[in-house]
PDB file of C-alpha atoms in Angstrom:
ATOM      1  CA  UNK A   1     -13.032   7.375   8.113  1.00 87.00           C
ATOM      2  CA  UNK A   2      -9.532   8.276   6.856  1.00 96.00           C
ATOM      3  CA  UNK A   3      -8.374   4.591   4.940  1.00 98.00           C
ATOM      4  CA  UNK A   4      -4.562   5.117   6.672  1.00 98.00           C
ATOM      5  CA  UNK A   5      -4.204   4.735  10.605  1.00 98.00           C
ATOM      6  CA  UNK A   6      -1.306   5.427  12.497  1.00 98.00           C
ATOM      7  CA  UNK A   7       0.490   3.467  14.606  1.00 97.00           C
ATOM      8  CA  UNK A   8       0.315   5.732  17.703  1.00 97.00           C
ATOM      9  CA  UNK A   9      -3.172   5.456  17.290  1.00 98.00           C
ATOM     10  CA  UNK A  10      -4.442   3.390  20.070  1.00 97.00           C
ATOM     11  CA  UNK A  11      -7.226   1.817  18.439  1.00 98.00           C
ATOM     12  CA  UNK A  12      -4.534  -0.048  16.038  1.00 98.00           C
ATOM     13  CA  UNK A  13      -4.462  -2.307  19.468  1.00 97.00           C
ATOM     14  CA  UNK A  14      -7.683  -1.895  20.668  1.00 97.00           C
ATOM     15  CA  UNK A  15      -8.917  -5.563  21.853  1.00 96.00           C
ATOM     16  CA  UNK A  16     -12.171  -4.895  19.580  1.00 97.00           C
ATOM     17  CA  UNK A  17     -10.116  -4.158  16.121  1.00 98.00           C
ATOM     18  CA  UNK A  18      -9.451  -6.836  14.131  1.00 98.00           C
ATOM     19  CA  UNK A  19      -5.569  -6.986  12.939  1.00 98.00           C
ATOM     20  CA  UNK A  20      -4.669  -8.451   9.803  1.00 98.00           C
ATOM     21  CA  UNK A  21      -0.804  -9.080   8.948  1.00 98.00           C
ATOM     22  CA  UNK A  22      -1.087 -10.066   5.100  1.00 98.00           C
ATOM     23  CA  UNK A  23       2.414 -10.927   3.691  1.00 97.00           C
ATOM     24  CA  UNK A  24       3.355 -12.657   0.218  1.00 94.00           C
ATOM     25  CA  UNK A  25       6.089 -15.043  -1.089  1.00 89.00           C
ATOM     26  CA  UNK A  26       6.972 -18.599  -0.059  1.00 88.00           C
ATOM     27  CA  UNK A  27       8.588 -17.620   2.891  1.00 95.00           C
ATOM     28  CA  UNK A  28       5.518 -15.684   3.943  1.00 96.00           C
ATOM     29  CA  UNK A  29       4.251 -17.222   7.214  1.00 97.00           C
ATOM     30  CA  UNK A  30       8.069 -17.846   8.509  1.00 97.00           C
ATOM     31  CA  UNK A  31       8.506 -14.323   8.071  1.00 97.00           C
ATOM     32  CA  UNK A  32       4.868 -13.810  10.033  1.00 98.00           C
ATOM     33  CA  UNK A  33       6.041 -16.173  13.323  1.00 98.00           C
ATOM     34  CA  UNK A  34       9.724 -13.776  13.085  1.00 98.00           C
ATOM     35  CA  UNK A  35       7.596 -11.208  14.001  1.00 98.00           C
ATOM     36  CA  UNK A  36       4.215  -9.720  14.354  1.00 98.00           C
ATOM     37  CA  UNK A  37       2.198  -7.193  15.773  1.00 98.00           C
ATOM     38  CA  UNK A  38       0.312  -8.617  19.065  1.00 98.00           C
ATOM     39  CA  UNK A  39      -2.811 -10.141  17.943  1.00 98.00           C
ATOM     40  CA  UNK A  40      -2.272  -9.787  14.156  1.00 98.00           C
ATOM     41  CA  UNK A  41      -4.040 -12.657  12.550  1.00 98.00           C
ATOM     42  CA  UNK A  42      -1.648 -13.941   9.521  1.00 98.00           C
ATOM     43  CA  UNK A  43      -2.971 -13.644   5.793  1.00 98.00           C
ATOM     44  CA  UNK A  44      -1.464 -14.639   2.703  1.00 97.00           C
ATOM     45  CA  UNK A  45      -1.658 -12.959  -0.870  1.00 97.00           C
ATOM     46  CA  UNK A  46      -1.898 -15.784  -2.512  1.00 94.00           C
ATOM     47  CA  UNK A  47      -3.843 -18.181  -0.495  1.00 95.00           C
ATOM     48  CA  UNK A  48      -6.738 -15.545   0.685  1.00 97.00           C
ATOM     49  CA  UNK A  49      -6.274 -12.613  -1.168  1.00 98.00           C
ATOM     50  CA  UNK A  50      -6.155 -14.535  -4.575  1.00 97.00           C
ATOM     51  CA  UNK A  51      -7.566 -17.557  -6.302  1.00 96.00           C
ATOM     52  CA  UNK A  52      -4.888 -19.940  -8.139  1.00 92.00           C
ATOM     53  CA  UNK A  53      -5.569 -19.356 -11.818  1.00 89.00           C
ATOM     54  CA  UNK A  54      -5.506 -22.493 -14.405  1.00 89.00           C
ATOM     55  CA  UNK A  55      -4.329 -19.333 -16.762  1.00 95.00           C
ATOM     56  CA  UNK A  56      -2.966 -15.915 -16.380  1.00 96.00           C
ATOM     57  CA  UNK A  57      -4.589 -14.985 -19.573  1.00 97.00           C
ATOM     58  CA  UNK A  58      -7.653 -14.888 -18.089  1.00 96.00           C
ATOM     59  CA  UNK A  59      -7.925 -12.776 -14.771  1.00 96.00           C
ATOM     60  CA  UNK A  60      -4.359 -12.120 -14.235  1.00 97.00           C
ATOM     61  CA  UNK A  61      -1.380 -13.696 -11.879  1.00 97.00           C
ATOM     62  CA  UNK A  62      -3.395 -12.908  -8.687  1.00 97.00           C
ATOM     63  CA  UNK A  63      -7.137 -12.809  -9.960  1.00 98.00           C
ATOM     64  CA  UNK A  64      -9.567 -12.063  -6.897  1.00 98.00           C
ATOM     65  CA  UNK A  65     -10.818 -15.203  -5.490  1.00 97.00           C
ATOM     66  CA  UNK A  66     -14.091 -16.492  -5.263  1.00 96.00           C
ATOM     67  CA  UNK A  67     -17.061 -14.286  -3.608  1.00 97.00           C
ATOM     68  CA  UNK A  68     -18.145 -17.071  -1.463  1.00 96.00           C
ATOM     69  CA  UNK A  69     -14.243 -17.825  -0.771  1.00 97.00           C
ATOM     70  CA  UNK A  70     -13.782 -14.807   0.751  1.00 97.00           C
ATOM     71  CA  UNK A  71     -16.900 -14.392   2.419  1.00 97.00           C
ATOM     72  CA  UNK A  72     -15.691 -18.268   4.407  1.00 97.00           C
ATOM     73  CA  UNK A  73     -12.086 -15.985   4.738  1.00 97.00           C
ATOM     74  CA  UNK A  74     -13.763 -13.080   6.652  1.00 98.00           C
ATOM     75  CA  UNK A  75     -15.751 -15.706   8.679  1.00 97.00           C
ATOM     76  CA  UNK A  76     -12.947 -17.439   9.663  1.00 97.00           C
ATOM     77  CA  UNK A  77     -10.840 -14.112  10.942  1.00 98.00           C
ATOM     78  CA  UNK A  78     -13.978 -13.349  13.243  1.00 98.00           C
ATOM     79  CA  UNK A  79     -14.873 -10.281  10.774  1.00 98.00           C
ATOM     80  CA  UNK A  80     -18.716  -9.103  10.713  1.00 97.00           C
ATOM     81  CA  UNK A  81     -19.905  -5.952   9.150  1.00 97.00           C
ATOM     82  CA  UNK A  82     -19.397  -4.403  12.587  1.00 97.00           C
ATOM     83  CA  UNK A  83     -15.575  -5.150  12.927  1.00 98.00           C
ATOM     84  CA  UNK A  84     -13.117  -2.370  12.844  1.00 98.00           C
ATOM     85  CA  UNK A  85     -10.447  -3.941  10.725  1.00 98.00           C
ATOM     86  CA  UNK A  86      -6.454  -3.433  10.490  1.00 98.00           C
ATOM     87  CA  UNK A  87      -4.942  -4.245   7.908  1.00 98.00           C
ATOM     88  CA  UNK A  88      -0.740  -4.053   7.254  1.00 98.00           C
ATOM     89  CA  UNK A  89       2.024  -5.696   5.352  1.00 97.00           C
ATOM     90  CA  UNK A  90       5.818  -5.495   5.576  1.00 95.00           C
ATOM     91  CA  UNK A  91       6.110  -3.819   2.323  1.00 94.00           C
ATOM     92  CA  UNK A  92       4.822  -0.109   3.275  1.00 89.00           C
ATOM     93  CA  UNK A  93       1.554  -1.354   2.628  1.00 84.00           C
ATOM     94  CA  UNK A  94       2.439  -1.866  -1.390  1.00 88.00           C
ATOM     95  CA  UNK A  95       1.207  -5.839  -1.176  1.00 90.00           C
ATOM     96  CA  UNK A  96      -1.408  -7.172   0.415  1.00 94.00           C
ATOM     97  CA  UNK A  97      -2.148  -4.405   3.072  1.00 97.00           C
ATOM     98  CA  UNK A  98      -3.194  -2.302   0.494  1.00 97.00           C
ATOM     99  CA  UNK A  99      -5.271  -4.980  -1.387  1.00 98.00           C
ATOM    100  CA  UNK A 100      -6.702  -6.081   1.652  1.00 98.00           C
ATOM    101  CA  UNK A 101      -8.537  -2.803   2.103  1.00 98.00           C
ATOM    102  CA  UNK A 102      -9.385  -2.556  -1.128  1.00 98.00           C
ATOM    103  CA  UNK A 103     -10.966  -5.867  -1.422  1.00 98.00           C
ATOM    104  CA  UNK A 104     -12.958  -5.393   1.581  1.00 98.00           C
ATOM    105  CA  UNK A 105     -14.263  -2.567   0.454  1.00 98.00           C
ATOM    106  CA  UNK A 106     -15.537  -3.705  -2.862  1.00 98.00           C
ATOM    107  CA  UNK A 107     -17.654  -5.939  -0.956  1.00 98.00           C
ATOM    108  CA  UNK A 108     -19.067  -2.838   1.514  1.00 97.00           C
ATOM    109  CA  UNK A 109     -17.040  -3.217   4.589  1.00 98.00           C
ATOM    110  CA  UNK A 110     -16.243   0.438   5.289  1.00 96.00           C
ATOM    111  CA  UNK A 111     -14.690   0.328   8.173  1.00 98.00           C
ATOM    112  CA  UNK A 112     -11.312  -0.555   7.450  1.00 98.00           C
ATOM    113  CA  UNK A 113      -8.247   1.113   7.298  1.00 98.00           C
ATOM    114  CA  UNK A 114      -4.316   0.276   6.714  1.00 98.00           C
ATOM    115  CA  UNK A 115      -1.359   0.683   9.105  1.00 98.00           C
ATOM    116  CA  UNK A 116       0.403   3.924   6.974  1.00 97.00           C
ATOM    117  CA  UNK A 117       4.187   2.438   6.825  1.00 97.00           C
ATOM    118  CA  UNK A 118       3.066  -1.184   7.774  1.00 97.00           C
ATOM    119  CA  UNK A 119       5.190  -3.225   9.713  1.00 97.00           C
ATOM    120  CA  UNK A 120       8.242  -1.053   9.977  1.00 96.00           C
ATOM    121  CA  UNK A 121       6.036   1.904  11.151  1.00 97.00           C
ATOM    122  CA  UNK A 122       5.906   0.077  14.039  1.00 97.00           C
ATOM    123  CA  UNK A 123       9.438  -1.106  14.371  1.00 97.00           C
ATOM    124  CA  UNK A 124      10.376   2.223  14.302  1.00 96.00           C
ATOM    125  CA  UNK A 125       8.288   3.323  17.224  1.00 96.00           C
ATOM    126  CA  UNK A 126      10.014   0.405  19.146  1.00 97.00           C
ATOM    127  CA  UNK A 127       6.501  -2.230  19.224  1.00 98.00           C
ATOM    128  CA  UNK A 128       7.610  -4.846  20.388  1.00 97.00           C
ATOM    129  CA  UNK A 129       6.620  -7.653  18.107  1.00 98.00           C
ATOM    130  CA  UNK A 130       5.080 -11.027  18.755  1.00 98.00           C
ATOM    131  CA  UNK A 131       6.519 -14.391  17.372  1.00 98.00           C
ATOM    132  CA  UNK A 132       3.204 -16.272  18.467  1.00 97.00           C
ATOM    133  CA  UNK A 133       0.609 -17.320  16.223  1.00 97.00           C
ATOM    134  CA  UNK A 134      -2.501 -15.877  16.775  1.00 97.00           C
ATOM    135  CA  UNK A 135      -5.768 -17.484  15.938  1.00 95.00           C
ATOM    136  CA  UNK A 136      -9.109 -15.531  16.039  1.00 96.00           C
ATOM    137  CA  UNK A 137     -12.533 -16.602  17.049  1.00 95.00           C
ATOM    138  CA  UNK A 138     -14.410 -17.628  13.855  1.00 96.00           C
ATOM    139  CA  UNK A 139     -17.655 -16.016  13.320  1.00 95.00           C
ATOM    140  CA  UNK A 140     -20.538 -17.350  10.414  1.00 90.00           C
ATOM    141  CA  UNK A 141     -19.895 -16.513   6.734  1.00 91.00           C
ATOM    142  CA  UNK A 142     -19.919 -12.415   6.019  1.00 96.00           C
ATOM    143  CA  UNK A 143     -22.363 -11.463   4.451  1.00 95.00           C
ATOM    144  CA  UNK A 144     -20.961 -10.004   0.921  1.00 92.00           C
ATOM    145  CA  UNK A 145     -22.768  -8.489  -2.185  1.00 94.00           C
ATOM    146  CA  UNK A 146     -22.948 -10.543  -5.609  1.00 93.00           C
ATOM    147  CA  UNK A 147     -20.030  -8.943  -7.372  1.00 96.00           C
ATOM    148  CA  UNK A 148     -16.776  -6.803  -6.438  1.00 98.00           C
ATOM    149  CA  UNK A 149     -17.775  -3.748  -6.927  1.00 97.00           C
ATOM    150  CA  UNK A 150     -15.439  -0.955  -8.858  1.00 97.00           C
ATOM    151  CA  UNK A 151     -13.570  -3.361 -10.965  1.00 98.00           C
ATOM    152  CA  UNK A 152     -12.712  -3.241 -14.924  1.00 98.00           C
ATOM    153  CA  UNK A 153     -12.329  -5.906 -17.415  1.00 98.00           C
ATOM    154  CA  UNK A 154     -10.109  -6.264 -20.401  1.00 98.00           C
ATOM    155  CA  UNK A 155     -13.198  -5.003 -22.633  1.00 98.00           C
ATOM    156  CA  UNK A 156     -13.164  -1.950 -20.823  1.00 98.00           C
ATOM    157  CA  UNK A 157      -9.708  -1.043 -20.848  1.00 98.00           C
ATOM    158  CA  UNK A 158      -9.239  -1.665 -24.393  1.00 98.00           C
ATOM    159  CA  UNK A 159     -12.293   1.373 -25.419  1.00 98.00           C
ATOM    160  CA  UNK A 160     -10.715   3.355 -21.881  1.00 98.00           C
ATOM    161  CA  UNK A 161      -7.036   3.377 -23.046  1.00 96.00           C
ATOM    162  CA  UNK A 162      -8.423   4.798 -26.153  1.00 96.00           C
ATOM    163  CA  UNK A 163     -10.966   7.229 -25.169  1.00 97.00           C
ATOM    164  CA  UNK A 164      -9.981  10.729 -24.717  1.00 95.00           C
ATOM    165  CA  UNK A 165     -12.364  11.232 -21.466  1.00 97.00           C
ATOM    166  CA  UNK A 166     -11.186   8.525 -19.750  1.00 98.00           C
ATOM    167  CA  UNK A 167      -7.458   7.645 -18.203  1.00 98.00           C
ATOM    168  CA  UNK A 168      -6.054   4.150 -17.578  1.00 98.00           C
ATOM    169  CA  UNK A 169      -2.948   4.322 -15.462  1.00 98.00           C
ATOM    170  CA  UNK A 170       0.046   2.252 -15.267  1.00 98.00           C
ATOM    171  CA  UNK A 171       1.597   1.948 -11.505  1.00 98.00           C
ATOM    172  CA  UNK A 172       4.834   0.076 -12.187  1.00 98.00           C
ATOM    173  CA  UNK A 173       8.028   0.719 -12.384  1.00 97.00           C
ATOM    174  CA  UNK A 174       8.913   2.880 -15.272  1.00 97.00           C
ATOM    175  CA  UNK A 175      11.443   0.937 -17.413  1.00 97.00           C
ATOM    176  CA  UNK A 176       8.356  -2.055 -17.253  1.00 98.00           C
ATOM    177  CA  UNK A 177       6.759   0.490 -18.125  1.00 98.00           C
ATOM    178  CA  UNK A 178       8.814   1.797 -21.134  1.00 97.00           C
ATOM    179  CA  UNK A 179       9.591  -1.802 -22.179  1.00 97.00           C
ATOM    180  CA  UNK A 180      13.420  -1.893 -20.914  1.00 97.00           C
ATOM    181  CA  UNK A 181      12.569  -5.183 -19.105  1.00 97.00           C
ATOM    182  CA  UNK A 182      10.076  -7.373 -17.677  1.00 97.00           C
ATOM    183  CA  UNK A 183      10.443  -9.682 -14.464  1.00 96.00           C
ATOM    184  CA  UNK A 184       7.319 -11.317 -13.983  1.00 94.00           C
ATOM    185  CA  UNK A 185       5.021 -11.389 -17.197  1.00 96.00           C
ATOM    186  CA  UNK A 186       5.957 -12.795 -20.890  1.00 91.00           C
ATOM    187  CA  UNK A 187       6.434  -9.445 -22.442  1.00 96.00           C
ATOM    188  CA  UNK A 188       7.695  -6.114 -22.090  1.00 97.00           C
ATOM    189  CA  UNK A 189       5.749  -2.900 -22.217  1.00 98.00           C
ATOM    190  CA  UNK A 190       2.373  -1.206 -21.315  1.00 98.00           C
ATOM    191  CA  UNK A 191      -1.233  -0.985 -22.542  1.00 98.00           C
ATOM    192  CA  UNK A 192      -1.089   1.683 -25.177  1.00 97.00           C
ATOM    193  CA  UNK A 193      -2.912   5.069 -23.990  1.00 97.00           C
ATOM    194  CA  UNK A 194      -2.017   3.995 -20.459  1.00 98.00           C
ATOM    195  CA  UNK A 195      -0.220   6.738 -18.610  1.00 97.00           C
ATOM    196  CA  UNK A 196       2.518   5.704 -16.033  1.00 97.00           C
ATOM    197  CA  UNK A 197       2.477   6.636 -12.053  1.00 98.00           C
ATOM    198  CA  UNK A 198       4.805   4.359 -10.116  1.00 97.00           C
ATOM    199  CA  UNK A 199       3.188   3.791  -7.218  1.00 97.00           C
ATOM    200  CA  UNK A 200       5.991   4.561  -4.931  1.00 96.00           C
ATOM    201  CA  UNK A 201       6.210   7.635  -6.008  1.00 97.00           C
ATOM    202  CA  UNK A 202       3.002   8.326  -3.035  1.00 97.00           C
ATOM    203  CA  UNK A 203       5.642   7.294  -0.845  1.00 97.00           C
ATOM    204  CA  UNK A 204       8.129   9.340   1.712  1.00 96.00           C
ATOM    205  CA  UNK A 205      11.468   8.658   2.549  1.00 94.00           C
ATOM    206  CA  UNK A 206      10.082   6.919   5.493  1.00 93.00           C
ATOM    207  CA  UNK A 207       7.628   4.628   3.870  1.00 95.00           C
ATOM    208  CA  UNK A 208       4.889   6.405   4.359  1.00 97.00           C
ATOM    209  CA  UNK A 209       1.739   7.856   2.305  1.00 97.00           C
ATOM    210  CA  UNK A 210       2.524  11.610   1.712  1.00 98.00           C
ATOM    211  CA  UNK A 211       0.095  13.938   2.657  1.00 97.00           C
ATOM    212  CA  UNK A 212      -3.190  14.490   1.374  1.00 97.00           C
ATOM    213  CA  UNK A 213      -2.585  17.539  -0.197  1.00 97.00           C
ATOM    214  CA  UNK A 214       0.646  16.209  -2.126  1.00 98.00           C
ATOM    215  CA  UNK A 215      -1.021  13.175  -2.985  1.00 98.00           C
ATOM    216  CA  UNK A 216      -3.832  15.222  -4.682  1.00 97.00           C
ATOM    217  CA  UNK A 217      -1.360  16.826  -6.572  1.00 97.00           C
ATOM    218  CA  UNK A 218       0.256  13.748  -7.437  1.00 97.00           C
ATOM    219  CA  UNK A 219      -2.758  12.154  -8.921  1.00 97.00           C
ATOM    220  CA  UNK A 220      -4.106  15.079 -10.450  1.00 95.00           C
ATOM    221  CA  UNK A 221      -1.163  15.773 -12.711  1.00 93.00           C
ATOM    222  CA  UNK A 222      -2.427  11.971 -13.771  1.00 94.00           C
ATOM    223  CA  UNK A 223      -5.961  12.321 -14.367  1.00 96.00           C
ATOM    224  CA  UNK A 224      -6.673  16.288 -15.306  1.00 95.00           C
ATOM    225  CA  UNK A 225     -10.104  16.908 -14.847  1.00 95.00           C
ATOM    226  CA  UNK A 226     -11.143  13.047 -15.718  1.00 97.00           C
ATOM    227  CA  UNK A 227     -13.986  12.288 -13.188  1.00 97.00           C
ATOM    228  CA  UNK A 228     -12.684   9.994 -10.579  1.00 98.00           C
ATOM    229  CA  UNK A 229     -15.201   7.177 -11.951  1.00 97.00           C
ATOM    230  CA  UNK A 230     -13.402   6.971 -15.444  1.00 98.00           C
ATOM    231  CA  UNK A 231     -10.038   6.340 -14.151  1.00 98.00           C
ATOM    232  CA  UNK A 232      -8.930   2.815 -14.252  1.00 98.00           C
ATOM    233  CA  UNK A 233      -5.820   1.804 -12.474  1.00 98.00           C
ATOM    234  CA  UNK A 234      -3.456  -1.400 -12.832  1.00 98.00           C
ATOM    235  CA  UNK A 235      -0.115  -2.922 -12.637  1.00 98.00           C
ATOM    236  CA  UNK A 236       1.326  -6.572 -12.641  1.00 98.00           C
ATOM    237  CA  UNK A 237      -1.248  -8.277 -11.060  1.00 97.00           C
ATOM    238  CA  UNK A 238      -3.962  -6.124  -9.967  1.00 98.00           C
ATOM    239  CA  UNK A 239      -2.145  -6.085  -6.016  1.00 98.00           C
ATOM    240  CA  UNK A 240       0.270  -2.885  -6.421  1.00 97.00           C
ATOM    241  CA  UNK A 241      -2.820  -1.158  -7.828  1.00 98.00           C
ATOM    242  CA  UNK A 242      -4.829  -1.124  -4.927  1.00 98.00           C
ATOM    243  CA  UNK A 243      -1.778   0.728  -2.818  1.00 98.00           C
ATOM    244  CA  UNK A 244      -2.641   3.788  -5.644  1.00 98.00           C
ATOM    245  CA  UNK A 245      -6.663   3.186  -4.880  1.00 98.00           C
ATOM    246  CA  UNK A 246      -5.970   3.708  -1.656  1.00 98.00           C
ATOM    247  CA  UNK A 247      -3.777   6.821  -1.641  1.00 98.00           C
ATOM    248  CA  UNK A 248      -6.424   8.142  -3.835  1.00 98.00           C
ATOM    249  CA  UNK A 249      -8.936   7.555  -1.243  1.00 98.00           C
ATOM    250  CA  UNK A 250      -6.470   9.300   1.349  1.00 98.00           C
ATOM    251  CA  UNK A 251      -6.175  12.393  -1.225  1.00 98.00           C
ATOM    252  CA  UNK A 252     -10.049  12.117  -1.696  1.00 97.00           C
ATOM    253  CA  UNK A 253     -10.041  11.019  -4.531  1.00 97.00           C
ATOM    254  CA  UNK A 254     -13.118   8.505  -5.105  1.00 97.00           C
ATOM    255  CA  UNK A 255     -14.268   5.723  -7.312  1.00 97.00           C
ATOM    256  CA  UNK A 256     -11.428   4.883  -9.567  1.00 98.00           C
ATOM    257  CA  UNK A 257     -11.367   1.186 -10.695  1.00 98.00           C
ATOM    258  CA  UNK A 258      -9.360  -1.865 -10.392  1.00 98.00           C
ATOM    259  CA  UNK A 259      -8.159  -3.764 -13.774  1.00 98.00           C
ATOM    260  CA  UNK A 260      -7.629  -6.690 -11.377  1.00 98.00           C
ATOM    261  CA  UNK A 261      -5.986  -8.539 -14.510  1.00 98.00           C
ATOM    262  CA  UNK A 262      -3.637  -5.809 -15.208  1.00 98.00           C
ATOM    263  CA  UNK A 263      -0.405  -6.340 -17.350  1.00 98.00           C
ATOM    264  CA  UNK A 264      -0.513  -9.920 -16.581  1.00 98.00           C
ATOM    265  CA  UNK A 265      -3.367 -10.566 -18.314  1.00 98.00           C
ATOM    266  CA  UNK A 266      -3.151  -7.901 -21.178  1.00 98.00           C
ATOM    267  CA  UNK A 267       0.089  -9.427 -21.967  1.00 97.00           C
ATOM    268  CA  UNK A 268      -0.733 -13.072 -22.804  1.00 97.00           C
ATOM    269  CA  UNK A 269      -3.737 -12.104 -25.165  1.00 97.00           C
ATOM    270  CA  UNK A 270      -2.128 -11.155 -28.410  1.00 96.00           C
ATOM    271  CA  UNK A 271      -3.038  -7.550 -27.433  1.00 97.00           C
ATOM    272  CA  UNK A 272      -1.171  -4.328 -28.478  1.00 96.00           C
ATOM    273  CA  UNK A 273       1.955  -3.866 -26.851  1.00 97.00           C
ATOM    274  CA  UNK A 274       3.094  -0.386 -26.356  1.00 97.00           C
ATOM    275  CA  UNK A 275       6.828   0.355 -25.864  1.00 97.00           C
ATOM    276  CA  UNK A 276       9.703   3.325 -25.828  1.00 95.00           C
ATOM    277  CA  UNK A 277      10.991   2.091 -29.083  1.00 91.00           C
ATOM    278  CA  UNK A 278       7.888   1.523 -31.146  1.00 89.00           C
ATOM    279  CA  UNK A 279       6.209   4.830 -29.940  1.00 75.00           C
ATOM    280  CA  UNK A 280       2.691   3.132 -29.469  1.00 68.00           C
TER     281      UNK A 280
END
């Protein structure tokens, strides 16, 4: 199964699919009731994609939450291993869409796929969206493994940033990147070894994924002949990441790894900081 749908496809509102709006920020659910596709259960980032750390040190901003967490999360959104599930965000898939897909299938729930251009794919067609709230039928718990599966740690970053057959890439914008400046985290600059890709650089003018074949290009100007399975990616907060994973996956590309901590986490423990001006 291809892990980007289109939104002429008709099983995007197929009464069986499950439809997941996931959107982020304070103003997340207002944004959600403004408009929606029919039958899109809401998700947040930070509430179900993400478990509130004590301390960004350790697991990130937006570390993944619990197993059993999400497992009561997938229950409650009427999700069993059978469910066809549609996921989309209104930030061409970038936030949670993308993280959604990759979550679920870290815990074996293949059939999943995201809404290529999210929310304004839709617009665009002329959908007409919903402002109603739309609350599934809750099923039991989902039955998940004991672990994510295809995720990194700080430990192995620090021996794959160095190692010459592995390749640790770097999704954010490119002056983070280079050090010019730094929004979110404490300090400026990237993991040294790490190569950059901004992630929106898999995107078209309208939003969308580019094709498979450009995308395989893309990605293998990144990773040379690197087997899929050494090649770790990150960026802030382990969420932008996943919306590289997945246009991997689309470009068939398989197996590369999360650093769910990312720069968020590198950053606030005393680790080398690489930058433009000091040439790490």
């Amino acid at each position: 199964m291809s892990p980007l749908i289109e939104i002429t496809d008709p099983r995007v509102f197929d009464p069986a699919t499950i439809l997941i709006d996931v959107r982020a920020g304070a103003n997340a659910h207002e944004r959600y009731l403004a408009g929606h596709l029919p039958n899109a259960i809401f998700a947040t980032l930070d509430d179900d994609l993400a478990s509130h750390p004590a301390d960004a040190a350790v697991g990130g901003r937006h570390p993944l939450p619990a197993l059993t967490d999400f497992a009561e999360t997938l229950g409650r959104w009427g999700i069993t291993p059978d469910s066809h599930v549609v996921v989309y965000d209104d930030k061409n898939a970038a936030m949670g869409g993308a993280r959604l897909w990759w979550m679920l299938r870290s815990v074996g729930h293949t059939n999943v796929q995201v809404l290529n251009g999210g929310l304004k794919a839709a617009t665009d067609e002329g959908v007409e969206l919903s402002t109603e709230e739309y609350l599934p039928a809750a099923t039991g718990l989902y039955p998940i493994p004991q672990q994510y599966s295809n995720t990194a740690d700080i430990e192995e970053v620090k021996k794959a940033a160095k190692a010459a057959d592995r390749v640790v890439i770097d999704v954010r914008e490119g002056v983070r990147y280079l050090g010019h400046t730094e929004p979110l985290d404490l300090i400026a600059g990237h993991i040294p070894g790490a190569v950059n890709l901004f992630y929106s650089n898999s995107l078209s003018p309208e939003g969308k994924y580019l094709t498979s074949q450009a995308l395989a290009t893309l990605y293998k100007d990144a990773i040379g002949d690197v087997k899929p399975g050494d090649v770790i990616v990150h960026c802030g907060s382990g969420v932008t990441a996943c919306h590289t994973l997945l246009g991997m996956e689309h470009a068939g590309i398989t197996g590369p790894k999360l650093y769910v901590g990312s720069w968020s986490e590198w950053s606030r423990n005393d680790l080398p900081v690489a930058t433009e001006a000091n040439g790490l």
